[in-house]
Short mmCIF file of C-alpha atoms in Angstrom, two decimals:
data_model
loop_
_atom_site.label_atom_id
_atom_site.label_comp_id
_atom_site.label_asym_id
_atom_site.label_seq_id
_atom_site.Cartn_x
_atom_site.Cartn_y
_atom_site.Cartn_z
CA GLY S 1 16.86 -3.60 7.67
CA ALA S 2 14.43 -4.87 9.82
CA GLY S 3 10.66 -3.84 9.14
CA VAL S 4 7.76 -2.73 11.74
CA SER S 5 7.60 -4.54 14.84
CA GLN S 6 5.01 -5.04 17.39
CA SER S 7 5.02 -6.12 20.83
CA PRO S 8 3.10 -8.31 22.40
CA ARG S 9 1.82 -10.19 19.55
CA TYR S 10 -1.14 -11.20 22.02
CA LYS S 11 -2.59 -9.77 24.98
CA VAL S 12 -5.24 -10.95 27.17
CA ALA S 13 -6.89 -8.54 29.37
CA LYS S 14 -10.07 -8.68 31.65
CA ARG S 15 -12.74 -6.06 31.14
CA GLY S 16 -11.31 -2.65 32.83
CA GLN S 17 -7.73 -3.34 32.79
CA ASP S 18 -5.74 -0.98 30.88
CA VAL S 19 -3.35 -1.96 27.94
CA ALA S 20 -0.48 -0.51 26.23
CA LEU S 21 0.40 -1.80 22.59
CA ARG S 22 4.16 -0.46 21.46
CA CYS S 23 5.01 -0.61 17.59
CA ASP S 24 8.60 -0.35 16.37
CA PRO S 25 8.56 1.23 12.60
CA ILE S 26 10.98 1.11 10.16
CA SER S 27 14.04 3.18 10.98
CA GLY S 28 14.12 6.89 9.60
CA HIS S 29 10.06 6.60 8.32
CA VAL S 30 8.16 9.87 9.24
CA SER S 31 4.59 8.26 9.08
CA LEU S 32 3.10 6.23 11.29
CA PHE S 33 -0.63 4.80 11.13
CA TRP S 34 -2.40 2.39 13.49
CA TYR S 35 -5.55 0.50 12.40
CA GLN S 36 -8.05 -1.78 14.30
CA GLN S 37 -9.11 -4.84 12.48
CA ALA S 38 -12.14 -6.75 13.75
CA LEU S 39 -12.24 -10.57 13.00
CA GLY S 40 -13.33 -10.91 9.23
CA GLN S 41 -12.84 -7.40 8.43
CA GLY S 42 -10.51 -5.34 6.80
CA PRO S 43 -8.43 -2.54 8.88
CA GLU S 44 -9.70 0.67 9.95
CA PHE S 45 -7.96 3.79 10.24
CA LEU S 46 -7.38 4.78 13.87
CA THR S 47 -4.96 7.48 13.95
CA TYR S 48 -1.75 9.13 12.55
CA PHE S 49 1.88 10.87 13.23
CA GLN S 50 4.10 12.37 11.46
CA ASN S 51 7.16 12.17 13.42
CA GLU S 52 6.17 13.31 17.10
CA ALA S 53 2.88 15.01 15.91
CA GLN S 54 -0.24 13.43 16.08
CA LEU S 55 -2.25 15.10 13.07
CA ASP S 56 -4.87 12.94 13.00
CA LYS S 57 -6.83 11.20 15.46
CA SER S 58 -10.40 11.05 13.67
CA GLY S 59 -10.78 7.42 14.28
CA LEU S 60 -10.17 6.44 17.52
CA PRO S 61 -13.44 5.44 18.45
CA SER S 62 -13.64 6.61 22.10
CA ASP S 63 -11.63 8.99 24.56
CA ARG S 64 -10.13 5.09 26.31
CA PHE S 65 -7.64 5.49 23.35
CA PHE S 66 -4.84 7.01 23.51
CA ALA S 67 -1.71 7.35 20.88
CA GLU S 68 1.29 8.76 21.92
CA ARG S 69 5.26 9.28 19.64
CA PRO S 70 7.17 11.02 21.79
CA GLU S 71 10.38 10.92 19.89
CA GLY S 72 9.34 10.19 16.54
CA SER S 73 9.98 6.74 16.22
CA VAL S 74 8.56 4.33 18.54
CA SER S 75 4.90 4.46 19.03
CA THR S 76 2.68 3.23 21.89
CA LEU S 77 -1.14 2.55 21.69
CA LYS S 78 -2.97 2.65 25.27
CA ILE S 79 -6.65 1.90 25.82
CA GLN S 80 -7.82 2.21 28.91
CA ARG S 81 -10.54 0.32 31.07
CA THR S 82 -10.57 -2.04 28.11
CA GLN S 83 -14.35 -3.11 27.04
CA GLN S 84 -14.83 -6.57 24.90
CA GLU S 85 -15.30 -4.59 21.99
CA ASP S 86 -12.06 -3.85 21.83
CA SER S 87 -10.84 -7.07 21.29
CA ALA S 88 -9.12 -7.23 17.51
CA VAL S 89 -5.85 -7.00 16.01
CA TYR S 90 -4.45 -3.51 16.19
CA LEU S 91 -1.98 -3.22 13.19
CA CYS S 92 0.99 -0.58 13.09
CA ALA S 93 2.31 0.80 9.29
CA SER S 94 5.04 3.29 8.65
CA SER S 95 5.94 5.00 5.42
CA LEU S 96 8.51 7.20 4.31
CA GLY S 97 6.37 10.10 4.66
CA GLY S 98 7.14 12.44 1.64
CA ARG S 99 5.24 15.67 1.46
CA ALA S 100 4.23 16.15 -1.71
CA VAL S 101 3.30 12.15 -2.47
CA TRP S 102 1.99 10.85 0.79
CA PHE S 103 -1.34 9.39 -0.72
CA GLN S 104 0.75 7.21 -3.32
CA GLU S 105 3.24 5.72 -0.91
CA THR S 106 3.30 2.30 0.36
CA GLN S 107 2.51 1.89 3.92
CA TYR S 108 4.41 -1.31 5.96
CA PHE S 109 2.52 -2.93 8.43
CA GLY S 110 3.69 -5.10 11.30
CA PRO S 111 2.15 -8.46 12.45
CA GLY S 112 -0.37 -6.78 14.50
CA THR S 113 -1.20 -7.16 18.14
CA ARG S 114 -3.85 -9.60 18.41
CA LEU S 115 -6.18 -8.31 21.96
CA LEU S 116 -8.46 -10.37 23.39
CA VAL S 117 -11.01 -8.60 26.25
CA LEU S 118 -12.80 -11.10 28.09
CA GLY V 1 -16.54 9.79 2.69
CA ASN V 2 -14.54 6.96 0.95
CA SER V 3 -15.06 3.41 0.73
CA VAL V 4 -14.10 0.13 -0.83
CA THR V 5 -16.62 -2.98 -1.98
CA GLN V 6 -15.09 -6.32 -2.59
CA MET V 7 -16.45 -9.21 -3.71
CA GLU V 8 -17.55 -11.38 -0.82
CA GLY V 9 -15.52 -14.77 -0.48
CA PRO V 10 -14.19 -17.11 0.35
CA VAL V 11 -13.23 -18.04 -3.21
CA THR V 12 -12.13 -21.50 -4.13
CA LEU V 13 -9.79 -22.36 -7.01
CA SER V 14 -8.11 -25.24 -8.57
CA GLU V 15 -4.44 -24.68 -9.48
CA GLU V 16 -4.00 -22.94 -12.80
CA ALA V 17 -7.35 -21.36 -13.03
CA PHE V 18 -7.89 -17.93 -13.49
CA LEU V 19 -8.40 -15.58 -10.81
CA THR V 20 -10.35 -12.44 -10.65
CA ILE V 21 -11.59 -10.28 -7.49
CA ASN V 22 -13.79 -7.36 -8.38
CA CYS V 23 -13.10 -4.07 -6.16
CA THR V 24 -14.91 -0.96 -6.38
CA TYR V 25 -14.81 1.97 -4.78
CA THR V 26 -16.08 5.65 -3.87
CA ALA V 27 -13.87 8.66 -3.73
CA THR V 28 -13.67 12.46 -4.00
CA GLY V 29 -10.87 13.40 -6.04
CA TYR V 30 -8.08 11.20 -7.58
CA PRO V 31 -7.23 8.27 -4.83
CA SER V 32 -4.48 6.26 -5.21
CA LEU V 33 -5.25 2.23 -5.13
CA PHE V 34 -3.42 -0.54 -3.44
CA TRP V 35 -4.06 -4.43 -3.34
CA TYR V 36 -2.37 -5.55 0.10
CA VAL V 37 -2.15 -9.47 0.91
CA GLN V 38 -1.97 -11.47 3.92
CA TYR V 39 -0.81 -14.75 3.84
CA PRO V 40 -1.32 -17.03 6.65
CA GLY V 41 0.41 -16.12 10.18
CA GLU V 42 2.33 -13.17 8.30
CA GLY V 43 1.30 -9.08 8.54
CA LEU V 44 -0.09 -7.05 5.74
CA GLN V 45 1.99 -6.83 2.27
CA LEU V 46 1.92 -4.70 -0.38
CA LEU V 47 0.93 -6.90 -3.62
CA LEU V 48 0.84 -3.79 -6.27
CA LYS V 49 -0.43 -0.38 -6.40
CA ALA V 50 -1.63 2.43 -9.16
CA THR V 51 -1.60 6.06 -8.58
CA LYS V 52 -3.31 7.52 -11.41
CA ALA V 53 -6.14 6.32 -13.61
CA ASP V 54 -5.23 4.10 -16.65
CA ASP V 55 -2.21 2.98 -14.70
CA LYS V 56 -1.83 -1.04 -14.48
CA GLY V 57 0.18 -2.14 -11.52
CA SER V 58 1.64 -5.68 -11.50
CA ASN V 59 3.74 -8.14 -9.22
CA LYS V 60 4.08 -12.26 -8.97
CA GLY V 61 1.74 -12.68 -12.42
CA PHE V 62 -1.16 -10.10 -10.42
CA GLU V 63 -2.04 -7.14 -12.39
CA ALA V 64 -4.83 -4.32 -11.61
CA THR V 65 -5.93 -1.86 -13.62
CA TYR V 66 -7.06 1.65 -12.36
CA ARG V 67 -10.48 2.57 -13.98
CA LYS V 68 -11.90 5.85 -13.35
CA GLU V 69 -15.04 5.71 -15.66
CA THR V 70 -16.02 2.15 -13.84
CA THR V 71 -14.05 3.36 -10.13
CA SER V 72 -12.64 -0.08 -9.93
CA PHE V 73 -9.35 -1.95 -9.18
CA HIS V 74 -10.20 -5.64 -10.39
CA LEU V 75 -7.13 -8.20 -9.25
CA GLU V 76 -6.66 -10.57 -11.64
CA LYS V 77 -4.06 -13.30 -12.27
CA GLY V 78 -3.95 -16.06 -14.86
CA SER V 79 -2.76 -19.11 -13.48
CA VAL V 80 -3.02 -19.24 -9.58
CA GLN V 81 -0.66 -21.45 -7.56
CA VAL V 82 -1.58 -23.19 -3.83
CA SER V 83 1.03 -20.79 -2.74
CA ASP V 84 -1.31 -17.67 -3.81
CA SER V 85 -4.18 -18.78 -0.76
CA ALA V 86 -4.20 -15.51 1.45
CA VAL V 87 -6.60 -12.89 2.28
CA TYR V 88 -6.73 -9.84 -0.25
CA PHE V 89 -7.39 -6.36 0.22
CA CYS V 90 -8.16 -3.66 -1.88
CA ALA V 91 -7.64 -0.27 -0.10
CA LEU V 92 -7.46 3.32 -1.57
CA SER V 93 -5.56 6.22 -0.15
CA ALA V 94 -7.19 9.76 -1.10
CA GLY V 95 -5.56 12.19 -3.60
CA ALA V 96 -3.53 15.19 -3.05
CA GLY V 97 -5.25 17.77 -0.84
CA GLY V 98 -7.41 17.66 1.89
CA THR V 99 -6.01 15.97 5.13
CA SER V 100 -6.14 12.61 4.83
CA TYR V 101 -2.15 12.26 5.27
CA GLY V 102 -2.30 8.83 3.23
CA LYS V 103 -4.25 7.02 5.29
CA LEU V 104 -6.15 3.66 3.79
CA THR V 105 -9.54 2.55 3.10
CA PHE V 106 -9.69 -1.07 2.92
CA GLY V 107 -12.14 -3.30 1.72
CA GLN V 108 -13.45 -6.02 4.03
CA GLY V 109 -10.74 -9.11 2.15
CA THR V 110 -11.43 -11.86 0.28
CA ILE V 111 -10.21 -15.39 1.37
CA LEU V 112 -8.52 -17.48 -1.31
CA THR V 113 -8.09 -20.94 -1.21
CA VAL V 114 -5.98 -22.66 -4.14
CA HIS V 115 -5.88 -26.45 -4.28
CA PRO V 116 -3.93 -28.52 -5.95
#
């Protein structure tokens, strides 16, 4: 089975442009996470989906960031009116999502999308 | 809130040297602890994990023991290889209860370079 895939792998945007980043999780995985990784730093949580429900968006840095997972599989992270501080690697991860043990589960990460805002 | 602190790098070792990367954490309750590794040009992947106090996670010759009394999860390997060169991240997931849904809190990462 394939792992988590993300597209595009690289994106260059002009400041003010809107971008959309796609994540294809492992088939059957209930949980899906988005993280943002600045250069030289560890990933930071953005948002969490359980199937199609967005249960936690506490990490989204502003209302310019929007994520969806309408059918409980593929997810899209959209950034409106990009700013230079949005430049980072955006990571998607999925996990099985067993309710009783979600805090013990392994998350499987995609290769990331490197976003550069000029 | 939850936080993870890793020893600052980069760490440079000769092949067959002993490796320790320190990791300490702050969390409420009983978190699960993880080490993830990022090899050059690849995505993050789980190296090992421990889900309760005194558990030892191990994989590929790496080990880490969940020490609740010192809130630590130090990564060790007795004899490193050139192929171990990568970035290592310590992370935690808040324990049962609450609404963290398993989201990970990461340390800043430690770059390891192993020379022949």
